[in-house]
Amino acid sequence: MIQITVIQIDNYGPWTVTPQPRRESDLQALQARLYADLNLMFGMHKGLVFYTRFDNLIAITNGIDLLTHQKIQDSIKNRYPITISMAIASSKTPYKAQKLATKKLQEHGSAQDEGRREVLDVANELVMDGYVQLAHIDINNITERLTDLESAYDTYINVNKVKLMLMEELKKYDAMLFFIGGDNFMCPCNGMSEDDFLSVFEKIKEKCGVELKAGIGIGKTAEDASNLADIGLELIRAGKTGRQVCTLKQEGCEILSPLQKRQIITD
Amino acid sequence: MIQITVIQIDNYGPWTVTPQPRRESDLQALQARLYADLNLMFGMHKGLVFYTRFDNLIAITNGIDLLTHQKIQDSIKNRYPITISMAIASSKTPYKAQKLATKKLQEHGSAQDEGRREVLDVANELVMDGYVQLAHIDINNITERLTDLESAYDTYINVNKVKLMLMEELKKYDAMLFFIGGDNFMCPCNGMSEDDFLSVFEKIKEKCGVELKAGIGIGKTAEDASNLADIGLELIRAGKTGRQVCTLKQEGCEILSPLQKRQIITD
Amino acid sequence: MIQITVIQIDNYGPWTVTPQPRRESDLQALQARLYADLNLMFGMHKGLVFYTRFDNLIAITNGIDLLTHQKIQDSIKNRYPITISMAIASSKTPYKAQKLATKKLQEHGSAQDEGRREVLDVANELVMDGYVQLAHIDINNITERLTDLESAYDTYINVNKVKLMLMEELKKYDAMLFFIGGDNFMCPCNGMSEDDFLSVFEKIKEKCGVELKAGIGIGKTAEDASNLADIGLELIRAGKTGRQVCTLKQEGCEILSPLQKRQIITD
Amino acid sequence: MIQITVIQIDNYGPWTVTPQPRRESDLQALQARLYADLNLMFGMHKGLVFYTRFDNLIAITNGIDLLTHQKIQDSIKNRYPITISMAIASSKTPYKAQKLATKKLQEHGSAQDEGRREVLDVANELVMDGYVQLAHIDINNITERLTDLESAYDTYINVNKVKLMLMEELKKYDAMLFFIGGDNFMCPCNGMSEDDFLSVFEKIKEKCGVELKAGIGIGKTAEDASNLADIGLELIRAGKTGRQVCTLKQEGCEILSPLQKRQIITD
Ligand SMILES: Nc1nc2c(ncn2[C@@H]2O[C@H](COP(=O)(O)OP(=O)(O)OP(=O)(O)O)[C@@H](O)[C@H]2O)c(=O)[nH]1
Ligand SMILES: Nc1nc2c(ncn2[C@@H]2O[C@H](COP(=O)(O)OP(=O)(O)OP(=O)(O)O)[C@@H](O)[C@H]2O)c(=O)[nH]1
Ligand SMILES: Nc1nc2c(ncn2[C@@H]2O[C@H](COP(=O)(O)OP(=O)(O)OP(=O)(O)O)[C@@H](O)[C@H]2O)c(=O)[nH]1
Ligand SMILES: Nc1nc2c(ncn2[C@@H]2O[C@H](COP(=O)(O)OP(=O)(O)OP(=O)(O)O)[C@@H](O)[C@H]2O)c(=O)[nH]1
Ligand SMILES: [Ca+2]
Ligand SMILES: [Ca+2]
Ligand SMILES: [Ca+2]
Ligand SMILES: [Ca+2]
């Protein structure tokens, strides 16, 4: 079971243009800092946040209780001109968890409902004994092949193409994909196998020639999983793995049999 | 003429994994704050920065001189564990300007060259009498059609699809496209006409059903253009324009004849 | 028992002038953000940090373990151009605890020792069953009496005079005093009684005419104590207490008998 | 002529306790970041801000026009839960300038007037041809004499004693004094001579044994003056000056004759 929190700025659209459109560089700074702060605060409790659309963010929050969520919500209100709403859900796969969480949030009203402020709700239950599986996906040798060769914008377009392909392929496995800068993607992927990733990477290579690798971490929390995924990636870089995926598992984290995995997806 | 600055973190890849991989929530906070600070600092001189890949950023810097660039570069060194290199270029179109800037930067060595630090160089010349044309593109009614209906992640995928389509279509006009949060995109587009945008929007609507609108601002600086674009967007929202584009121009900013425009692209 | 962490930027003096003096506005921003981040990160675990000299900070850290300290130390290294060392100590009074902690830190080398980096050490032991007693001290009616009447700088001098008097008087009780903005002071004061405060306030009133009040909170952590102190202050403001001090205590926090208290000071 | 801006958070006191007292670690983070941002933003235009009481700040703003002030005011509103008011004044001495600025601000209503928001006003006129004189004052050898020897808090008390003595002595010269961290003070001191400083330092040495030195910079803007002051300090450290003060002057900045100086104070 993975626990996902969906975060939404309350009634943000109207605020950005009231009484007149606010300066865009300020809005960019506001959004980026909100994201940074959420990562620091959830990070202090081993969570991980993805910026997604900046006004709607998705976090992995295994091990983080309701009180901590509330404290973070409060802290944002105390330091920002806007407030946030949050809904928490857990499920066997990341995609399902965020879907449940979004639904719970939507029950409380529209993103642009003037009356809805600082919702904090739980769709099903907080995960006690679950685990987080995270793949840190990286493009092989982007520096020589793109960054040092192509224009900054063309490299950027390339990364965006790979990103969208990955998003679409990985959704078939009920996994999510987020860009985390450079040529790196983070993919919450409870239930996926190494072979699943290899076959996704194969498809992408065929379509656009880009080669990928992934460290996969399985841990009690997002931070544990992410650390293990990073080490996996370094092992691949060091040539210590036969293939372009490498899974590391924290002690005490059960992985599932192929049968169980298949079941998760078809649930 | 538009002036573009390409910004690159020096030797960032190796740093993120030395001596061992750094905590991802810290890296996300670092990158987001770097972006926020660059926007505040360039913003104080009417520039605008886009996060792009976070380790490679693109800024519109008309009216910002070399000394101010150097001050910003210094300020980053003084407050961050990393340093940045920058190259500035100007051209008739945004795409060409960033291409020239990137090339200038690449001449100084690889993004992962240990020896290259704090490059600051100019490809051709700083723009004195140019203008910035910016389109603020927005999805119609995303709140009711997606945010309040679909799951957070599905909405996100949708926005990414639109983004990639826009990137590809707009590149044909030598324009660039950046996501700025929510359902909003910012498009430096010197040389494009309203009809160009309408025909791009038409294509996107056909492909995926999403309807777009754009305020277009033409000003001496990125900030001026962006403010005008925002007002244009509000005029469309208020039903004060016959169509889904609205261009506003700062006094003293020459726009080009269709002939001149065509020439820019084919240059 | 109160747990205090002494935090010191490593070899900061030389860094500020290498290779040449760094821009002061950058240094101010760096120091202020370091302080803000430490408060957010310790705050996520119910601690409270005081900026003190900005390069040497003092935190109340009851309930915060070594691993969390290490994580914070790491996070600073990952996001700042400087690193920090920390030493933790506990004692019956705040003053003694910080003294033990400083000594432990000093054992590892000078603040300007080039070789000393990221020390993390514990003087005696982490507090398990202790409590934090915090007084939130506030000047009566500063707005009408000073802020709206005197020049900004004269009001500032006044606040500094009160601050220094408070520091000197409170040290007699082994308490510390920190300015937290406006006309507010925070005083870790395990072992002090309400009468102690009243007699300190009396002295200050005699010396300079300024009248003070204090909410006093006793809680498991700095945050609990601080919240209670704030409520105490509001009760005084609302006229619900006979006098200018009001102590609130979290359940499960033992307070000491006058005898025990006297013993603490003479220990 | 020096130009001073007095900055005040609007109606801050009531906000901090509405609807109930806000978490202190959040307030500390809020105030510290506000200060950092103001320094970055004014700093981009060569100004320098001092945190003073955090809710009331004092800035040196020679060369910074009204529009830039307004932009900064706007940017704070766009990114913080509070707003700020500002008044600008110029005078021959720093103390007089802040006094005029405060008075102008007070004319618009109380710091805790609910109706007063985002005041921006000028007391007399913006300085065109003035100069900033800044002394960067530093305690000799604090590391060996205090930091590495005494407890963190005792060193802090010592620094506060020196600070208050300096404030009181320097006020006689119409100069202001601000703590900028470590053992450093910044003193806007238009009109003071090196001998004035030496005699102030002599007094302090007699009273408490602490020896001081000061680099003094005279420049068009706070940044220019501050840079020169820093260099002066390094020259003293390097033993290149006969005495504990060293003044450096930017070309084009007139200094005054002793006669003129005496007149300034008695004005
Ligand atoms: N967020 C994040 N970004 C990273 C991390 N590691 C690398 N990056 C980014 O990825 C970019 C490219 O670095 P690398 O992946 O090391 O470079 P490469 O040329 O692709 O080399 P290989 O991946 O080793 O083939 C860097 O500039 C960073 O922006 C990480 O752990 N987290
Ligand atoms: N960066 C940025 N984001 C904005 C701005 N205006 C709106 N947004 C974002 O866009 C999201 C959607 O807001 P709107 O575009 O107003 O909502 P909508 O439902 O699409 O409504 P219409 O565009 O009026 O049809 C908001 O939550 C914000 O994240 C802006 O000026 N800058
Ligand atoms: N850090 C911090 N500062 C506060 C807090 N409450 C008030 N302040 C500051 O104190 C300043 C003065 O506010 P008050 O103490 O409410 O005003 P006052 O005029 O002294 O009124 P009384 O204290 O009620 O007599 C405000 O501008 C704030 O800067 C708080 O909880 N924390
Ligand atoms: N804000 C600021 N603080 C500084 C600067 N230089 C030094 N400091 C602070 O001052 C502290 C003490 O450093 P120094 O003054 O170099 O040390 P010292 O032992 O007193 O040595 P001397 O001054 O050379 O006798 C450092 O830890 C910093 O906090 C500066 O330029 N700006
Ligand atoms: Ca790579
Ligand atoms: Ca929209
Ligand atoms: Ca008060
Ligand atoms: Ca010193």
Short mmCIF file of C-alpha atoms and ligand atoms in Angstrom, two decimals, chain C residues 12-14 16-17 21-22 24 27-28 31 53 55-56 112, chain D residues 136 138-144 180-184 213 230 237, ligand 4:
data_model
loop_
_atom_site.label_atom_id
_atom_site.label_comp_id
_atom_site.label_asym_id
_atom_site.label_seq_id
_atom_site.Cartn_x
_atom_site.Cartn_y
_atom_site.Cartn_z
CA TYR C 12 32.33 31.25 8.53
CA GLY C 13 34.46 34.35 9.16
CA PRO C 14 37.16 33.49 6.61
CA THR C 16 32.80 35.74 4.15
CA VAL C 17 35.95 37.48 2.92
CA PRO C 21 34.49 40.38 0.87
CA ARG C 22 31.11 39.11 -0.29
CA GLU C 24 26.58 42.29 2.43
CA LEU C 27 25.22 37.61 3.44
CA GLN C 28 22.17 39.03 5.17
CA GLN C 31 21.94 34.19 7.24
CA ARG C 53 24.40 35.91 16.37
CA ASP C 55 26.54 32.40 12.78
CA ASN C 56 25.95 30.90 16.24
CA GLN C 112 37.52 29.06 12.65
CA HIS D 136 31.58 48.24 9.01
CA ASP D 138 34.07 44.56 13.88
CA ILE D 139 35.28 43.20 17.22
CA ASN D 140 38.95 42.28 17.27
CA ASN D 141 39.65 38.61 17.58
CA ILE D 142 36.29 37.54 18.92
CA THR D 143 36.93 33.94 17.94
CA GLU D 144 39.81 33.38 20.33
CA ILE D 180 24.62 42.20 11.00
CA GLY D 181 25.67 38.91 12.56
CA GLY D 182 28.74 37.41 14.17
CA ASP D 183 30.66 40.28 15.74
CA ASN D 184 29.78 42.75 13.01
CA LYS D 213 38.02 48.32 14.24
CA ASP D 230 34.74 45.80 3.69
CA ARG D 237 43.36 43.19 9.21
N1 LIG E 4 27.49 39.83 8.12
C1 LIG E 4 28.82 39.65 8.10
N2 LIG E 4 29.39 38.92 9.05
C2 LIG E 4 30.72 38.73 9.00
C3 LIG E 4 31.51 39.28 7.99
N3 LIG E 4 32.80 38.94 8.25
C4 LIG E 4 32.79 38.21 9.40
N4 LIG E 4 31.54 38.07 9.83
C5 LIG E 4 31.07 37.38 11.05
O1 LIG E 4 31.98 37.60 12.09
C6 LIG E 4 32.31 36.38 12.72
C7 LIG E 4 33.71 36.47 13.26
O2 LIG E 4 34.61 36.55 12.19
P1 LIG E 4 35.91 37.44 12.22
O3 LIG E 4 35.57 38.84 12.58
O4 LIG E 4 36.62 37.18 10.94
O5 LIG E 4 36.78 36.76 13.41
P2 LIG E 4 37.68 37.40 14.53
O6 LIG E 4 38.13 36.27 15.41
O7 LIG E 4 36.97 38.50 15.25
O8 LIG E 4 38.95 37.93 13.77
P3 LIG E 4 39.41 39.44 13.47
O9 LIG E 4 38.16 40.25 13.23
O10 LIG E 4 40.21 39.30 12.22
O11 LIG E 4 40.17 39.88 14.65
C8 LIG E 4 32.06 35.36 11.63
O12 LIG E 4 31.68 34.12 12.13
C9 LIG E 4 30.90 35.96 10.89
O13 LIG E 4 29.68 35.63 11.51
C10 LIG E 4 30.87 40.07 6.99
O14 LIG E 4 31.47 40.60 6.06
N5 LIG E 4 29.53 40.23 7.10
#
